[in-house]
Coordinates of C-alpha atoms in Angstrom, one line a residue:
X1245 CA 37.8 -55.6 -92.5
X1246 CA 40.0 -58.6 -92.4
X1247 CA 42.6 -57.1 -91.1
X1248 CA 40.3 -55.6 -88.1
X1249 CA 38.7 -59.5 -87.8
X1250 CA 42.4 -61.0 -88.0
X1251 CA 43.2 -58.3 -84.9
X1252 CA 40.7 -59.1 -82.7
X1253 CA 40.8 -62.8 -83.2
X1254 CA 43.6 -63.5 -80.2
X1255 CA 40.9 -61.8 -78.0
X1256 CA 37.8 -63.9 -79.5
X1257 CA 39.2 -67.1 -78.6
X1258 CA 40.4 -66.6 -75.4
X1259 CA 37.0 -64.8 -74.3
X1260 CA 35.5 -68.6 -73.1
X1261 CA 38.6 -68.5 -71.1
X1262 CA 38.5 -65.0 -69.6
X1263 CA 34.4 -65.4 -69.2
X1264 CA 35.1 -68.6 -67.1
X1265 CA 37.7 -67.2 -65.0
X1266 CA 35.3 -64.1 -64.3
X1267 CA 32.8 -66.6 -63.0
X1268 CA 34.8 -68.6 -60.8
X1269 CA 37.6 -66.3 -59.0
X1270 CA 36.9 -63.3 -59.7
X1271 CA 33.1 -62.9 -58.9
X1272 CA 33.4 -64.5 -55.9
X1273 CA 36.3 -62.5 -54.8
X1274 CA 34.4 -59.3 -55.1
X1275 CA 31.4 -60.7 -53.1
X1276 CA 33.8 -61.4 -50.3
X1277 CA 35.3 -57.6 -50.6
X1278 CA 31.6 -56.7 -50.8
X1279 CA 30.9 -58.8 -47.5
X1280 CA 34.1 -57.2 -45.6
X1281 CA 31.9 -53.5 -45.9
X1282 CA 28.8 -55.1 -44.5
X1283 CA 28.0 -53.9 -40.8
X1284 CA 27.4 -56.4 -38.4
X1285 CA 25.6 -56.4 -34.8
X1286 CA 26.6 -59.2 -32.5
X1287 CA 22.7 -59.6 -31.4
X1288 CA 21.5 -59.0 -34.9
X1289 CA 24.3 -60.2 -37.4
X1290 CA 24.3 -58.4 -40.6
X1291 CA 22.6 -55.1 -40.8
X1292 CA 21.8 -52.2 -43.4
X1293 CA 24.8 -50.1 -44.4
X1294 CA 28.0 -50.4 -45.2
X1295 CA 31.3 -49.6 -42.5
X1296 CA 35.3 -49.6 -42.4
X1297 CA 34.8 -51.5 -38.9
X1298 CA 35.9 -54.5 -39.6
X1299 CA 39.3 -53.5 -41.5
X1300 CA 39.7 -50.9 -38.4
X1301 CA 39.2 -54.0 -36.0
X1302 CA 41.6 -55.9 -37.9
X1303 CA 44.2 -53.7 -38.9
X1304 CA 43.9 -51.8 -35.5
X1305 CA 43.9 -54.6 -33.1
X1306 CA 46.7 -56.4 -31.1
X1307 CA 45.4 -59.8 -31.2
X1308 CA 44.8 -60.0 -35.4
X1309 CA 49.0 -58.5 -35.7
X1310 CA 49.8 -61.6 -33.5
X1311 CA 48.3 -63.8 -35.9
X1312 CA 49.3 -61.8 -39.2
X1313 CA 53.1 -62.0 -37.7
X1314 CA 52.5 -65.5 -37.0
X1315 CA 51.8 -66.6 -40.3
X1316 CA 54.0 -64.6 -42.2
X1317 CA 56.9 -66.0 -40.3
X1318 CA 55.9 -69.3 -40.6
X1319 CA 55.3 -68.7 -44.7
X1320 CA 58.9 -67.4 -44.7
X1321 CA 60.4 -69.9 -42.9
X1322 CA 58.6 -72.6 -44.7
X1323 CA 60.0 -71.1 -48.3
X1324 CA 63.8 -70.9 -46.7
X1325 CA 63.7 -74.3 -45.4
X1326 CA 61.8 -75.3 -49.1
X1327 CA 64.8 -73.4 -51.1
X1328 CA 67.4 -75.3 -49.0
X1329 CA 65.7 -78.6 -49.3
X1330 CA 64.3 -78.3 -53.2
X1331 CA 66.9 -76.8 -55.3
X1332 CA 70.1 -78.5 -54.5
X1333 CA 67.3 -81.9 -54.8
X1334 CA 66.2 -80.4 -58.6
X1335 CA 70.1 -80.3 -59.2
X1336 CA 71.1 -84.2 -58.5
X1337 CA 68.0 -85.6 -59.7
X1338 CA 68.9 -83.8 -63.1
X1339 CA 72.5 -85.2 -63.0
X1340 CA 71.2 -88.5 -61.8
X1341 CA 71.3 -91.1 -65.1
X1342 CA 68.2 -93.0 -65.6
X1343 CA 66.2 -94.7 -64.6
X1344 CA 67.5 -93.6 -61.4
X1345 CA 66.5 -90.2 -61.9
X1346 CA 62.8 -91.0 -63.1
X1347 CA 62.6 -93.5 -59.7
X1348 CA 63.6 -90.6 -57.5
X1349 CA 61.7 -88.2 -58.9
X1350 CA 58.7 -89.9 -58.9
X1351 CA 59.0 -91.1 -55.1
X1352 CA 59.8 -86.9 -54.4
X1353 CA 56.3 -86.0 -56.2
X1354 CA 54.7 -88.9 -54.8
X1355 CA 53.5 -86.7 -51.5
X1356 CA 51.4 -85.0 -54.0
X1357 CA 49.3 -87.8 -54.6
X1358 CA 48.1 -88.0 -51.2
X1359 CA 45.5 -85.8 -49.6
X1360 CA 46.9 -82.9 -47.5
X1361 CA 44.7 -83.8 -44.3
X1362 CA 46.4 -87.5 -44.5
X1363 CA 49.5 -86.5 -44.4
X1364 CA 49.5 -84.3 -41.5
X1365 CA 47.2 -86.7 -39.5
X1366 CA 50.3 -88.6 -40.7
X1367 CA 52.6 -86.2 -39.0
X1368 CA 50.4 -85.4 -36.1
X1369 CA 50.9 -89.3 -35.3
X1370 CA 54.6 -88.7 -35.4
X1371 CA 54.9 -85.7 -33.5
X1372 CA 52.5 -86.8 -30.4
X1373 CA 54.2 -86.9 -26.6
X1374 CA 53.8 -90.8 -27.0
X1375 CA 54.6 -90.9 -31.0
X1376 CA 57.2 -92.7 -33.1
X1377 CA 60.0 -89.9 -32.6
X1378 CA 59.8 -89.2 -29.1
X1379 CA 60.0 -93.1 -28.7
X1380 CA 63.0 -93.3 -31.1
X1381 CA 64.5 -90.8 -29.2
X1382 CA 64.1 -91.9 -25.6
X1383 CA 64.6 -95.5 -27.6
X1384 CA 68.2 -94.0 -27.7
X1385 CA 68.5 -92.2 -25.2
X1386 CA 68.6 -88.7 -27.1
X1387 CA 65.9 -87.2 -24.9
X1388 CA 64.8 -87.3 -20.8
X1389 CA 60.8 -87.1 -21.7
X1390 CA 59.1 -86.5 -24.6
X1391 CA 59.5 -83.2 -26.9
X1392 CA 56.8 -81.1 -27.6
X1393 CA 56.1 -80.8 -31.1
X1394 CA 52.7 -80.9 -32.0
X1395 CA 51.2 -77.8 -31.5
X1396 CA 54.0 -75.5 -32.0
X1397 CA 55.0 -73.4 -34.6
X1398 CA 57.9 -75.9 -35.3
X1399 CA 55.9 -79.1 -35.7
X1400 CA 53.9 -76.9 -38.3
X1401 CA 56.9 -75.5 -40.2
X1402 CA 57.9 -79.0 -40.7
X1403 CA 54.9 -80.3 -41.8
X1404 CA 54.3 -77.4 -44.6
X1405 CA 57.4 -78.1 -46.0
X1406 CA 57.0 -81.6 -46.7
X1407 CA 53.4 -79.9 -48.2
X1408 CA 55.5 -77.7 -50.2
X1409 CA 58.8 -79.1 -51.0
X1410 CA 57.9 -80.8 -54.5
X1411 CA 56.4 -77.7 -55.4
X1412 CA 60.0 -76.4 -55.3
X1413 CA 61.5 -79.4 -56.4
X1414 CA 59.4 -79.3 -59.6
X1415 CA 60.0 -75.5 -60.2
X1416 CA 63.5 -75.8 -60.4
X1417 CA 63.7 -79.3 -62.1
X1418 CA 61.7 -77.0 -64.7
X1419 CA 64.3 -74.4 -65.0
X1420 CA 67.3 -77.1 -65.3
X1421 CA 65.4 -79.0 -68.4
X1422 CA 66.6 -75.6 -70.6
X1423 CA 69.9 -76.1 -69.3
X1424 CA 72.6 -77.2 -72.3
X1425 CA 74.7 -79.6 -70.6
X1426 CA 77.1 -78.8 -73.9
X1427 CA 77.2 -75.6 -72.1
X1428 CA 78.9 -76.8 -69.2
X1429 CA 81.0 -79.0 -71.0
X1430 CA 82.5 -76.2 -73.2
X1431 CA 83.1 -74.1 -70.0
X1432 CA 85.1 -77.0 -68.5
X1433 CA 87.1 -77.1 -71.2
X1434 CA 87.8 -73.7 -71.5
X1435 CA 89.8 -74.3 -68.0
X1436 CA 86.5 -73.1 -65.5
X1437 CA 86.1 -73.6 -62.2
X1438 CA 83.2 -75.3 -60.7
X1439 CA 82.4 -72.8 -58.7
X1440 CA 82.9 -70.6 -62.0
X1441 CA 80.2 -72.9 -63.6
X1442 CA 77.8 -72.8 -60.4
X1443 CA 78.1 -69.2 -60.8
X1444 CA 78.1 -68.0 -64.5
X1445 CA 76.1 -71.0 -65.8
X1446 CA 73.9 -72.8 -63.0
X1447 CA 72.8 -70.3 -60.7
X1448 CA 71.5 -67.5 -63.6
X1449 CA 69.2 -70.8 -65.1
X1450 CA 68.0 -72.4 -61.9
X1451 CA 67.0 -68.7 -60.3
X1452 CA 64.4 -68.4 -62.0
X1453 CA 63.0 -71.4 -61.3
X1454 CA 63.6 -71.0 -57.7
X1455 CA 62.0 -67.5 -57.5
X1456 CA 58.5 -69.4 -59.0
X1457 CA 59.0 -72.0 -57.2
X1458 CA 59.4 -70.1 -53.2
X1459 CA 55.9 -67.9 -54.4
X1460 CA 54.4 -70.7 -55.2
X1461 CA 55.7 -72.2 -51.5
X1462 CA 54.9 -68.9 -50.2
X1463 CA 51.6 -68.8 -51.1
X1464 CA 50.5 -72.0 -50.2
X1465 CA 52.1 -71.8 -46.5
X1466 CA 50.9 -67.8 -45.9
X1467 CA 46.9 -69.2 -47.0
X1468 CA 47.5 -72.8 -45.3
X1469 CA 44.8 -74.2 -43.5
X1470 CA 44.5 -78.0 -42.6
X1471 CA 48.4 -78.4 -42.0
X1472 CA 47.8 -75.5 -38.8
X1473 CA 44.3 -76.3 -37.8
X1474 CA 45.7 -79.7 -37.0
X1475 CA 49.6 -79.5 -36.3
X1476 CA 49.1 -76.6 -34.5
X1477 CA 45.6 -76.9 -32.6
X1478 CA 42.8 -74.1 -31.6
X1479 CA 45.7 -72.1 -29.6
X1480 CA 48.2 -71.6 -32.0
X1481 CA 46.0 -69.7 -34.5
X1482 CA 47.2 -68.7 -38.3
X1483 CA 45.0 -66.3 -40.8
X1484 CA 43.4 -69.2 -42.7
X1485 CA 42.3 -70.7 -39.1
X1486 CA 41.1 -67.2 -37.8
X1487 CA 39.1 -66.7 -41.2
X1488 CA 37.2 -70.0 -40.5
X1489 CA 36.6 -69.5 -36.8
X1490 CA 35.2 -65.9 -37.8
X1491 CA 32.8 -67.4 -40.3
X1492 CA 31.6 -70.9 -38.3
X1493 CA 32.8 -69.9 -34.9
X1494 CA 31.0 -66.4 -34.1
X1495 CA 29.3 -65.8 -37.2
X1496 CA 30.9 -62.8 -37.9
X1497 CA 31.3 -62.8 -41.8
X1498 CA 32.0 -59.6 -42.4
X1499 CA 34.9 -59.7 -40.2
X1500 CA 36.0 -62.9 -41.5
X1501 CA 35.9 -61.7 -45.0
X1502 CA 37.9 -58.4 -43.7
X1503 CA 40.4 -60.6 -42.4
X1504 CA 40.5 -62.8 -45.7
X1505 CA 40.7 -59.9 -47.8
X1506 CA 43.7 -58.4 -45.7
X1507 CA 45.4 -61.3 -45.8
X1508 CA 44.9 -61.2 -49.8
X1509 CA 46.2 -57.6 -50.2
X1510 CA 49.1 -58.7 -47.6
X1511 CA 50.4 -61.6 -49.6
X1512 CA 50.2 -60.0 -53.5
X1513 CA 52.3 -57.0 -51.9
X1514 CA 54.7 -59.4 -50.9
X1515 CA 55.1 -61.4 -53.7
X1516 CA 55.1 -58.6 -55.9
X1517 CA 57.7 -57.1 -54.0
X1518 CA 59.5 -60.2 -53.6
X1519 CA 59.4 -60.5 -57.4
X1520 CA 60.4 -57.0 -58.4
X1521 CA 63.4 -56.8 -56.3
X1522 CA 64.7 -60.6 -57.1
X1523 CA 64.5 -60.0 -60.9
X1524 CA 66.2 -56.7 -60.8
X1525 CA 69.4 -58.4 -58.7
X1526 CA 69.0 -61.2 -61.1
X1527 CA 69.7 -59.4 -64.0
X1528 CA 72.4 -57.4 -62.5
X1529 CA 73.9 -60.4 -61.8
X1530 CA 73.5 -62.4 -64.7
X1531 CA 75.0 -59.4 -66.5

């Protein structure tokens, strides 16, 4: 008996936990799976029954690819530029000797203690026709007229990685902490290169931290909403912006939820994907 009590205990205490979880994310995931079935009648809204309509309207029309293609590029883009950017920024601020390190590290989270919408009103300021670069530029003679940037896919790239980047930065800073520095030392002395160390030593202990940290970046870019609704404008549409016009634009929820769900199923196949095939080249190589 105390055996069996001792057994089930692990699955007691985290119950609360599971119970919660179940309450908020999970229950209302599967009432917006539930609302992607509904039918829908422009001149009625929701009606009786339940249809494969709205995934055949998404999946099967020209206009929703656009906007799928759209938002995956941009995600994947973001998470390069965020990889270039973040890890070799993890590696000196780990080398750096305090309190130099703690000063930049703090003013590299420090986005994060602002509000998303501020900082790309922030950015929208800088990106205008009549804003602070295209006046620096033409200020120096860099440019004829002013550059479009706001509301193009560029303008928003930018601003989601300086969203994202200290998402990186901290995943990789994570991964350098349970590096031995002896380690390196002992490989120096053994007459190693520092490429030899990069490769052997570094790499195999920041890529893990770099594979968390670009589906974290992922993630948040593939499902971001504010930084495109405002960078990019009512033209250049992205998933999360379709989703909300769906729901508050033509009422159309169980469209809307299709689209949500799609986009759900989308980004957990690449991830997982992503995921599988980066851990079994990591291994090879850190074999």
């Amino acid at each position: 008996m105390a055996d069996a009590t001792r057994r089930r205990a692990p699955y007691l205490l985290s119950l609360p936990a599971l119970l919660i979880f179940a309450a908020l994310l999970l229950a209302p995931l599967a009432m917006i799976v539930g609302l992607s079935f509904q039918a829908y009648d422009l001149n009625t809204g929701r009606i009786e029954g339940l249809t494969l309509g709205n995934y055949a309207d998404t999946l099967g029309d020209s206009y929703y690819h656009g906007i799928f293609l759209r938002t995956l590029g941009i995600a994947l883009a973001t998470t390069l530029i965020c990889i270039l950017i973040g890890a070799p920024e993890a590696y000196f601020l780990s080398r750096m000797k305090a309190p130099w390190r703690s000063i930049f590290l703090i003013v590299t989270l420090s986005p994060l203690l602002i509000s998303v919408v501020v900082r790309t009103l922030g950015w929208a300021l800088l990106f205008g026709r009549n804003g602070v670069i295209n006046q620096v530029l033409a200020a120096l003679g860099l440019a004829s007229g002013p550059i479009p940037m706001l509301y193009t896919v560029q303008g928003v790239i930018i601003a989601l990685v300086h969203v994202a980047v200290p998402f990186m930065v901290i995943s990789v800073w994570a991964s350098l902490q349970r590096l031995d520095p002896r380690v390196i030392r002992a490989a120096q002395s053994l007459g190693a290169s520092e490429f030899t160390i990069f490769r052997r030593i570094v790499l195999p202990q920041v890529a893990p931290g770099i594979l968390s940290g670009s589906l974290i970046v992922f993630a948040l870019a593939a499902s971001a909403f504010a930084t495109p609704a405002i960078i990019g404008g009512r033209q250049l549409k992205v998933v999360a912006t379709a989703t909300y016009d769906e729901f508050l634009g033509t009422l159309n929820w169980p469209l809307g939820a299709a689209v949500a769900v799609v986009l759900l199923v989308v980004n957990a196949t690449i991830m997982l994907t992503y995921n599988r095939i980066v851990e079994r080249r990591y291994s090879r190589f850190a074999q």
